[in-house]
PDB file of C-alpha atoms in Angstrom:
ATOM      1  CA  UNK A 288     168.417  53.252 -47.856  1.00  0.00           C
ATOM      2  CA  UNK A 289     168.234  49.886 -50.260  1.00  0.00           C
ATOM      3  CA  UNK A 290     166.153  49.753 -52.827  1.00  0.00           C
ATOM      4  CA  UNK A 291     162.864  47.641 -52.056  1.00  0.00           C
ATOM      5  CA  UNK A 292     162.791  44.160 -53.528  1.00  0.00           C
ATOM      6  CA  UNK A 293     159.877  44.475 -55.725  1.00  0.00           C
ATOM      7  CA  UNK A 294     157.875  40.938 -55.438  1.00  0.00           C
ATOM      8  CA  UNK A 295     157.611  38.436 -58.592  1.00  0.00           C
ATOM      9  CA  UNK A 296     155.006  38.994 -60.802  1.00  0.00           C
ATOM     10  CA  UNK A 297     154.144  35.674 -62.032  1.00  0.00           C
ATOM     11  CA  UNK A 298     151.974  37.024 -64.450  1.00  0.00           C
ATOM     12  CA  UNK A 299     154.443  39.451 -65.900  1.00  0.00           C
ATOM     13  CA  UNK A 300     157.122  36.727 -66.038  1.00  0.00           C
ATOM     14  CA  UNK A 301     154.443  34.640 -68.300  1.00  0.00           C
ATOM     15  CA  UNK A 302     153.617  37.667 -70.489  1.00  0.00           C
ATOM     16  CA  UNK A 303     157.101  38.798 -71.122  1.00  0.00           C
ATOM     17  CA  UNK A 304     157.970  34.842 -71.435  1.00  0.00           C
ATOM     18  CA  UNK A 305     155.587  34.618 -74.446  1.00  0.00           C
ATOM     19  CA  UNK A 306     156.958  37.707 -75.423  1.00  0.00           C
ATOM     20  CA  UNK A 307     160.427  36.363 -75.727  1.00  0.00           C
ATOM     21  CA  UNK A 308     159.264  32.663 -77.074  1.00  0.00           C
ATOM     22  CA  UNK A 309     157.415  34.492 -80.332  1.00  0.00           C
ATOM     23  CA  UNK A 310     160.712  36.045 -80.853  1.00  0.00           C
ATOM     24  CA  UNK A 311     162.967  33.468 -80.806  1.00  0.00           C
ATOM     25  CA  UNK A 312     160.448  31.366 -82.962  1.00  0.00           C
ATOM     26  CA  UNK A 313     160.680  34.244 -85.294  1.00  0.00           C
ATOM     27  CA  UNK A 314     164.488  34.325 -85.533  1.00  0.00           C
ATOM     28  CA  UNK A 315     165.583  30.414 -85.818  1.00  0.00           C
ATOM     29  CA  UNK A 316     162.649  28.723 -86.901  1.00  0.00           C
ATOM     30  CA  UNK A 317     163.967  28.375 -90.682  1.00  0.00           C
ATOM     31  CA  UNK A 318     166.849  26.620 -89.298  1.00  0.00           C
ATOM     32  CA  UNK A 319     165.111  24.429 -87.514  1.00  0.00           C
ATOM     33  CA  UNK A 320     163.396  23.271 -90.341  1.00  0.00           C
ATOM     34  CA  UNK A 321     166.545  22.800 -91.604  1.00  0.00           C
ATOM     35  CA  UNK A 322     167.616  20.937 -88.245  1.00  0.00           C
ATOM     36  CA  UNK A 323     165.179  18.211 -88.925  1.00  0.00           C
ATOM     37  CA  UNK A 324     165.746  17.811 -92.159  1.00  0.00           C
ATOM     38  CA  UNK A 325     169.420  17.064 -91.481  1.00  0.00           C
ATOM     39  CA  UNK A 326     168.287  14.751 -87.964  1.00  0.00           C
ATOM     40  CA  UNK A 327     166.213  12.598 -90.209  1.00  0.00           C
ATOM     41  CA  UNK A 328     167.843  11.730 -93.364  1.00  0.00           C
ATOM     42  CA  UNK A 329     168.306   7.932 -94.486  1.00  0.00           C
ATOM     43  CA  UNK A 330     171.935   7.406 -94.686  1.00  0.00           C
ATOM     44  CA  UNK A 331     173.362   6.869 -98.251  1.00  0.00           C
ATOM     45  CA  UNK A 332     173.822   4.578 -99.918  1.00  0.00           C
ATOM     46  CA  UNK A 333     177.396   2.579-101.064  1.00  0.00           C
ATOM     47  CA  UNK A 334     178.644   5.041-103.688  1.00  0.00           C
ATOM     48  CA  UNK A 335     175.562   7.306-103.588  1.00  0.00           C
ATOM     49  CA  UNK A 336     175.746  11.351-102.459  1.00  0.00           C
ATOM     50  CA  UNK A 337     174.095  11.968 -99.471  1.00  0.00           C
ATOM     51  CA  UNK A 338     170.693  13.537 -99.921  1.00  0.00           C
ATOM     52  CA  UNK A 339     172.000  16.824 -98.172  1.00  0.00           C
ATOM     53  CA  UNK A 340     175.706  17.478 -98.216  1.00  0.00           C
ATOM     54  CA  UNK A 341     175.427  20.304 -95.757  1.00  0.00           C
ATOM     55  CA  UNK A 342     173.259  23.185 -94.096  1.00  0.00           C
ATOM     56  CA  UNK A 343     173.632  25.280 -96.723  1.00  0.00           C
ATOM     57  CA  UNK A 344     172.196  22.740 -99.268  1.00  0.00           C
ATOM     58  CA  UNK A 345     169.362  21.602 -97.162  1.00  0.00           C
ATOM     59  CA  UNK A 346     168.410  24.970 -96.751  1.00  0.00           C
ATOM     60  CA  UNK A 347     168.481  25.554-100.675  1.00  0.00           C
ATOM     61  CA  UNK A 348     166.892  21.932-100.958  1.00  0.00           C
ATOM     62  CA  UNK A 349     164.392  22.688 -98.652  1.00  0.00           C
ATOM     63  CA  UNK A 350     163.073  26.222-100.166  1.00  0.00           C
ATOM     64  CA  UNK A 351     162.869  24.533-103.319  1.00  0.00           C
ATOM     65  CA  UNK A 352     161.100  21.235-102.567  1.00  0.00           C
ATOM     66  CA  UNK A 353     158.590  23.671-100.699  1.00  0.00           C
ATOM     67  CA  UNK A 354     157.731  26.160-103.776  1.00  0.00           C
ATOM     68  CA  UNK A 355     156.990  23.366-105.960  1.00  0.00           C
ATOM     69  CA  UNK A 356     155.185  21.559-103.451  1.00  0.00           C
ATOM     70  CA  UNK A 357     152.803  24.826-102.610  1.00  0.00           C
ATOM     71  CA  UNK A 358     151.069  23.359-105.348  1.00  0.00           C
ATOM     72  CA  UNK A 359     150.139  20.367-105.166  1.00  0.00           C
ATOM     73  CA  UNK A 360     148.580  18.623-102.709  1.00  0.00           C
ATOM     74  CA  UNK A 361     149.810  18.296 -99.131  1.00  0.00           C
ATOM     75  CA  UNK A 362     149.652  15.669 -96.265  1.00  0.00           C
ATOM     76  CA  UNK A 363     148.423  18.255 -93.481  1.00  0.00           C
ATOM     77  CA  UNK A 364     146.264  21.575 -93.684  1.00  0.00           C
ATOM     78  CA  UNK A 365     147.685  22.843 -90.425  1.00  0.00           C
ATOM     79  CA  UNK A 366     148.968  21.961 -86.972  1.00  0.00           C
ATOM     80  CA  UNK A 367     145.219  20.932 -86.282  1.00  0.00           C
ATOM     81  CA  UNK A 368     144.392  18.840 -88.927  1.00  0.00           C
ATOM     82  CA  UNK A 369     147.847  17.055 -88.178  1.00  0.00           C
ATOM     83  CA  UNK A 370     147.031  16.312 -84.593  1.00  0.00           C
ATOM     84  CA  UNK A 371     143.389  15.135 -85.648  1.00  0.00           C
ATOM     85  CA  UNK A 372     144.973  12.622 -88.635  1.00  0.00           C
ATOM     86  CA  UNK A 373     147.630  11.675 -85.604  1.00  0.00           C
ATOM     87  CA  UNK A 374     144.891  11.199 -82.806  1.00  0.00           C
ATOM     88  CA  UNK A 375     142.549   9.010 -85.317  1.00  0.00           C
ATOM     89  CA  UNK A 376     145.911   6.892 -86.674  1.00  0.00           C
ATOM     90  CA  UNK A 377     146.890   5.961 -82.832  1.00  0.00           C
ATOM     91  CA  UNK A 378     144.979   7.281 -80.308  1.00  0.00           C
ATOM     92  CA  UNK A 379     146.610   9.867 -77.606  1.00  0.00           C
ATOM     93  CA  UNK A 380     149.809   8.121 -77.960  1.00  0.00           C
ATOM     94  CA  UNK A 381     150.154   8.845 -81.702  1.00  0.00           C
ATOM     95  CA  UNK A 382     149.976  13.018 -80.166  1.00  0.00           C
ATOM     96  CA  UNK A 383     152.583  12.100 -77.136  1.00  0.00           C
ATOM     97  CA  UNK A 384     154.672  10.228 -79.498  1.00  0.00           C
ATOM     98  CA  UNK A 385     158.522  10.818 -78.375  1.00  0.00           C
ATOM     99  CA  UNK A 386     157.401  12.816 -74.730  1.00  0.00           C
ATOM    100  CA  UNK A 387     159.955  10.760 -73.033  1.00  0.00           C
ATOM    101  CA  UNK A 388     163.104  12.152 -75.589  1.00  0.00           C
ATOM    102  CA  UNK A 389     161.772  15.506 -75.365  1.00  0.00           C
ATOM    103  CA  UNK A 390     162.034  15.235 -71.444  1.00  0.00           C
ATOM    104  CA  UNK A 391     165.137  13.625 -72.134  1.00  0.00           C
ATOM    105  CA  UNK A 392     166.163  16.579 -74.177  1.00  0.00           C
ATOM    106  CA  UNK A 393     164.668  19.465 -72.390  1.00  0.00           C
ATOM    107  CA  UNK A 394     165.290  18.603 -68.474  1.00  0.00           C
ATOM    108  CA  UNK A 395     168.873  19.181 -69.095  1.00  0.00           C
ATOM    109  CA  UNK A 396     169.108  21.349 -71.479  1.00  0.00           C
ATOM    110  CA  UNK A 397     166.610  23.860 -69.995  1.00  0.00           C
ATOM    111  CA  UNK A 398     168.914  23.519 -66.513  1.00  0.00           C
ATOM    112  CA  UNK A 399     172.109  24.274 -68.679  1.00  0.00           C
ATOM    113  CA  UNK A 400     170.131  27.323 -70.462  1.00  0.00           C
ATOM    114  CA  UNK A 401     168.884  29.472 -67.255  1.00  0.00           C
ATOM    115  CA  UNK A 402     171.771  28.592 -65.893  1.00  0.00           C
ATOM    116  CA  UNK A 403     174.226  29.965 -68.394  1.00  0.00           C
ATOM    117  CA  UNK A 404     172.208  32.818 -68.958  1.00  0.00           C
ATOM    118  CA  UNK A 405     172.172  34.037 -65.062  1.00  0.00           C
ATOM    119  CA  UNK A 406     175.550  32.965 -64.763  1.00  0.00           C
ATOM    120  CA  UNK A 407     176.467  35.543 -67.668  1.00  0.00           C
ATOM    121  CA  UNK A 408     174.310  38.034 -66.638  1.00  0.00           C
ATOM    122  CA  UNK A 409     175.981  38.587 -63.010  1.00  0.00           C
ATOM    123  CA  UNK A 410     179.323  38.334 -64.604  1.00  0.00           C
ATOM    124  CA  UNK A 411     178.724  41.184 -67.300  1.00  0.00           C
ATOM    125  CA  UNK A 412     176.881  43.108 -64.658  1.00  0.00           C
ATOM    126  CA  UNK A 413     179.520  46.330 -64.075  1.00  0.00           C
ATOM    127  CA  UNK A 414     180.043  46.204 -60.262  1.00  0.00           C
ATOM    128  CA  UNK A 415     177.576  48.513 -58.186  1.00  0.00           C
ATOM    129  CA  UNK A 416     174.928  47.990 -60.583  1.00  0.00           C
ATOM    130  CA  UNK A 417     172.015  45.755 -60.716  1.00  0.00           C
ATOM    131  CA  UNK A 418     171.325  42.855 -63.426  1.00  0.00           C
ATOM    132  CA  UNK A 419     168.286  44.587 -64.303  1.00  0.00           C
ATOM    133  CA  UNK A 420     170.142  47.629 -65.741  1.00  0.00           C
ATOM    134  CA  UNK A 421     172.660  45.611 -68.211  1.00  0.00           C
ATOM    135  CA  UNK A 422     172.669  46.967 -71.368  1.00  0.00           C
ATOM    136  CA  UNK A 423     171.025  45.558 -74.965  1.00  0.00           C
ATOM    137  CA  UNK A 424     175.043  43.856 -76.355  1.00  0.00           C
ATOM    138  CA  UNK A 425     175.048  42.368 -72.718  1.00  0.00           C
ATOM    139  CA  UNK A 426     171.517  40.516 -72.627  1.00  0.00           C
ATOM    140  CA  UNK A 427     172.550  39.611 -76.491  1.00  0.00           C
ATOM    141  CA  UNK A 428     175.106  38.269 -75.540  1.00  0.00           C
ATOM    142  CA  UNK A 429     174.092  36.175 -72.605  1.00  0.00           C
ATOM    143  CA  UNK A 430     171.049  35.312 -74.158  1.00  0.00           C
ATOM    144  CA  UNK A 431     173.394  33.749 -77.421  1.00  0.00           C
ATOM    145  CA  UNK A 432     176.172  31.750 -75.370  1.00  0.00           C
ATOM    146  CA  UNK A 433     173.114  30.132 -73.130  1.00  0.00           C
ATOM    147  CA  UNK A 434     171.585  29.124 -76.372  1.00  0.00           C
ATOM    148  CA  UNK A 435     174.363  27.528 -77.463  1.00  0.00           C
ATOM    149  CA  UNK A 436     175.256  25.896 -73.922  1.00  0.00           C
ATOM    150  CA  UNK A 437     171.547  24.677 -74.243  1.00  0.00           C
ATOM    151  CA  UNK A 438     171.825  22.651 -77.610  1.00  0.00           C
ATOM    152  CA  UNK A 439     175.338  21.718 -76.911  1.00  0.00           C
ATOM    153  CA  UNK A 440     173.957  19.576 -74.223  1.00  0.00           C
ATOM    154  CA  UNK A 441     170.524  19.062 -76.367  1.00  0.00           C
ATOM    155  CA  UNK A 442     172.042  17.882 -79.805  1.00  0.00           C
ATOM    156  CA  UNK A 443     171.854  13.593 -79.026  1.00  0.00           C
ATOM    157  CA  UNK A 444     168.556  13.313 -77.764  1.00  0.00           C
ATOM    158  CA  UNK A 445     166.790  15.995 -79.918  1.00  0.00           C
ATOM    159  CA  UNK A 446     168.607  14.004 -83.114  1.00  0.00           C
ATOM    160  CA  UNK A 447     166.960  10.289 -81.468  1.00  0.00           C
ATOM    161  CA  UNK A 448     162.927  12.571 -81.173  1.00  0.00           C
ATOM    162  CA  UNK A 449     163.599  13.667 -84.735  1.00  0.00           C
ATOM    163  CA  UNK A 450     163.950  10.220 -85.689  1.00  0.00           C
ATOM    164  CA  UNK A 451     161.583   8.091 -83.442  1.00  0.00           C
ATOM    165  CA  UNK A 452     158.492  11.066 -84.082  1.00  0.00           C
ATOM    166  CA  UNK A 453     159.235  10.677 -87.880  1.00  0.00           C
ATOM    167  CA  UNK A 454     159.004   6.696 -88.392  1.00  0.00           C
ATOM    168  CA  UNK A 455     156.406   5.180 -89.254  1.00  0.00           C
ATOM    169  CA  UNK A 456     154.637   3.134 -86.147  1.00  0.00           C
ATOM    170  CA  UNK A 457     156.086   0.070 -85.172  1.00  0.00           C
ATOM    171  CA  UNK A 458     159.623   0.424 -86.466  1.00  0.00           C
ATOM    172  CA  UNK A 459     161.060   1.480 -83.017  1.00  0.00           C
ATOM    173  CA  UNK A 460     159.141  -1.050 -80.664  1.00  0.00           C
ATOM    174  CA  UNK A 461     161.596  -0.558 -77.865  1.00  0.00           C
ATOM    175  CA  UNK A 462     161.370   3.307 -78.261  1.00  0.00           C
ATOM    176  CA  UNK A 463     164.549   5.380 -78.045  1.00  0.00           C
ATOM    177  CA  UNK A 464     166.624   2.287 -77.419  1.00  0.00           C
ATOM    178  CA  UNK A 465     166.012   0.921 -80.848  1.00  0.00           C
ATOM    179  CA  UNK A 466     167.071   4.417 -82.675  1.00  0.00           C
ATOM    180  CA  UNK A 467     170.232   4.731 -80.502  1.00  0.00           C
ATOM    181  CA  UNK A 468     171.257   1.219 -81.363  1.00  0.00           C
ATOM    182  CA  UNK A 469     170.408   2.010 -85.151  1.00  0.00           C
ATOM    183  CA  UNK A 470     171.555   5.066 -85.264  1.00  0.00           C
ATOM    184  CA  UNK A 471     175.428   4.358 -83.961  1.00  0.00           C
ATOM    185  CA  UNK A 472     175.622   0.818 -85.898  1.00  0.00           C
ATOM    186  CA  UNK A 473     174.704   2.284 -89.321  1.00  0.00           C
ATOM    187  CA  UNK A 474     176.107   6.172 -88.915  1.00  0.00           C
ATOM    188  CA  UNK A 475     178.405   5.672 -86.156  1.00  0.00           C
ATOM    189  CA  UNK A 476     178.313   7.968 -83.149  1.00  0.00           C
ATOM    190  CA  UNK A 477     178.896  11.301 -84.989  1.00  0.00           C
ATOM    191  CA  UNK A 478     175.363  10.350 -85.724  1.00  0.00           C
ATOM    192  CA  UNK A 479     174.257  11.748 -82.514  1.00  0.00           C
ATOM    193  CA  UNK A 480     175.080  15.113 -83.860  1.00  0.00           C
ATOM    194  CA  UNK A 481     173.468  15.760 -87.130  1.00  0.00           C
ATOM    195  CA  UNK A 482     172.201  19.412 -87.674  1.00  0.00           C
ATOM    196  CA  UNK A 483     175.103  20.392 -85.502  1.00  0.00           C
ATOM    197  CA  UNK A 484     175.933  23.454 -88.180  1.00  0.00           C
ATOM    198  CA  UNK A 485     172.335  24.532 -88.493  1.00  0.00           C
ATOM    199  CA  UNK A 486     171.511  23.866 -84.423  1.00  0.00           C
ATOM    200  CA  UNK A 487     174.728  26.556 -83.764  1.00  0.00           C
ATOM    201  CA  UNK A 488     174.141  29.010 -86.302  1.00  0.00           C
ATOM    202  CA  UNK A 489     170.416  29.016 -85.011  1.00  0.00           C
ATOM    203  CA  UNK A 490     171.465  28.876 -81.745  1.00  0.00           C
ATOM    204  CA  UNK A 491     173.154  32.213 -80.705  1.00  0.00           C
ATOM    205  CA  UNK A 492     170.471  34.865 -83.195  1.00  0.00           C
ATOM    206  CA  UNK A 493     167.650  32.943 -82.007  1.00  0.00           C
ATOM    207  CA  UNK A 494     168.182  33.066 -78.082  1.00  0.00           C
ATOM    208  CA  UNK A 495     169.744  36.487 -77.716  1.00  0.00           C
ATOM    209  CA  UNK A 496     165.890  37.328 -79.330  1.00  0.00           C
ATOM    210  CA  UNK A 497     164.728  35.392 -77.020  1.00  0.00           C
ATOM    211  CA  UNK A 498     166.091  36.980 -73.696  1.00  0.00           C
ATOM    212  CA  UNK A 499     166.135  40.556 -75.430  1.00  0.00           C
ATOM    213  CA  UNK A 500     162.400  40.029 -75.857  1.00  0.00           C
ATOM    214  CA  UNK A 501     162.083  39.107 -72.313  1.00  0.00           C
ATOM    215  CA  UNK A 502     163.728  41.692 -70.526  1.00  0.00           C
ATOM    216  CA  UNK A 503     162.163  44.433 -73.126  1.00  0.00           C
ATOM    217  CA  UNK A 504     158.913  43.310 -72.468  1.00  0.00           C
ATOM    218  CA  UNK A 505     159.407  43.008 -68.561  1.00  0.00           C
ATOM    219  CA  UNK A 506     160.657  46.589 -68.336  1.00  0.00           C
ATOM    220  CA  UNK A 507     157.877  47.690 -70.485  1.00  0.00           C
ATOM    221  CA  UNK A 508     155.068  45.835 -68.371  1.00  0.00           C
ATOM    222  CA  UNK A 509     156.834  47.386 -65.168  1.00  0.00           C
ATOM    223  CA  UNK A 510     156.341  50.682 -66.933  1.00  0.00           C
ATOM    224  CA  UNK A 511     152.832  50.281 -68.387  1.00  0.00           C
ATOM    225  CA  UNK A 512     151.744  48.436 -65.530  1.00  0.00           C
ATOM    226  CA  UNK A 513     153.574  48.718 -62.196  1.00  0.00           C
ATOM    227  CA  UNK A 514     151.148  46.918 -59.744  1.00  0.00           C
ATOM    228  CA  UNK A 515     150.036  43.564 -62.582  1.00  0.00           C
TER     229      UNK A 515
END
């Protein structure tokens, strides 16, 4: 006789989601520091150095600029004092600012990452078995490759919310339009693609976390507590 289908648990699914999120914040965040920092730095100048020459060097740069600045005195307390300062400087915009290039961002590149990661779990799943029984080095591994099938098709418009969120208000009047058209006239297309470096080595750690944390935490709930 077949196995029973056991019904979706939404509640589960958002559990062991969180689950997986804190662990793939965990993993890459440090890079994605580092991923901003490369997104939004002022070209150079005629002659001049860049102000980060690679990942590696922001990284160091970045470590650096933040022990001396532990310091001395900072712009924002916390995430809440920086949505307050935002909020009073322009309203519930100033909070939204760059919602449409995150949607822009994430509507694709959330459809490439499920995708890729389902995809890869049927094909590594040994024939006869189900998906729910692949092993730890097969989630990893999923998990990594949709990652990186995610920011391959994130990169361009996570680079123009980088920029747009960081300037001050009023440069871009016509929104993401005006950044694009910056962007490729004074750093050419490549442009589009800064942080690529930092965005793949984050990329495959960070997401295999991700889904291992997931499925760990789903099994475990279904253990602990069959009938949530």
């Amino acid at each position: 006789m077949a196995d029973e289908v056991k019904p979706i648990s939404p509640l589960k699914n958002l559990l062991a989601g969180g689950f997986g999120g804190m662990c793939l914040v965990f993993v890459g965040h440090p890079l994605d520091t580092v991923k901003v920092r490369l997104q939004t730095q002022p070209p150079s100048l005629p002659g001049q150095p860049p102000m980060y020459s690679g990942t590696f060097d922001c990284f160091r740069k970045t470590l650096m600029r933040e022990i001396q600045a532990s310091s001395g005195e900072t712009k924002y307390t916390g995430p809440l004092d920086c949505a307050k300062k935002l909020y009073k400087e322009a309203g519930v915009r100033g909070i939204y600012k760059g919602t449409v290039l995150t949607l822009m961002r994430d509507v694709p590149a959330s459809g490439m990452y499920f995708m890729t990661y389902e995809w890869l779990k049927n094909i590594f799943t040994p024939e006869g078995k189900s998906v729910n029984e692949l092993s730890v080095p097969r989630i990893l591994v999923a998990g990594g490759f949709a990652g990186i099938f995610n920011w391959a098709v994130a990169i361009p418009p996570d680079v123009l919310k980088s920029r747009f969120q960081t300037a001050p208000p009023g440069k871009y009047p016509n929104g993401f339009k005006d950044v694009l058209r910056e962007l490729i006239r004074d750093e050419g297309i490549t442009s589009l693609y800064k942080g690529f470096n930092a965005v793949m080595i984050r990329a495959f750690p960070a997401n295999a976390a991700c889904f291992l944390g997931f499925e760990v935490a789903m099994k475990f709930l279904n253990w602990a507590v069959p009938n949530l």
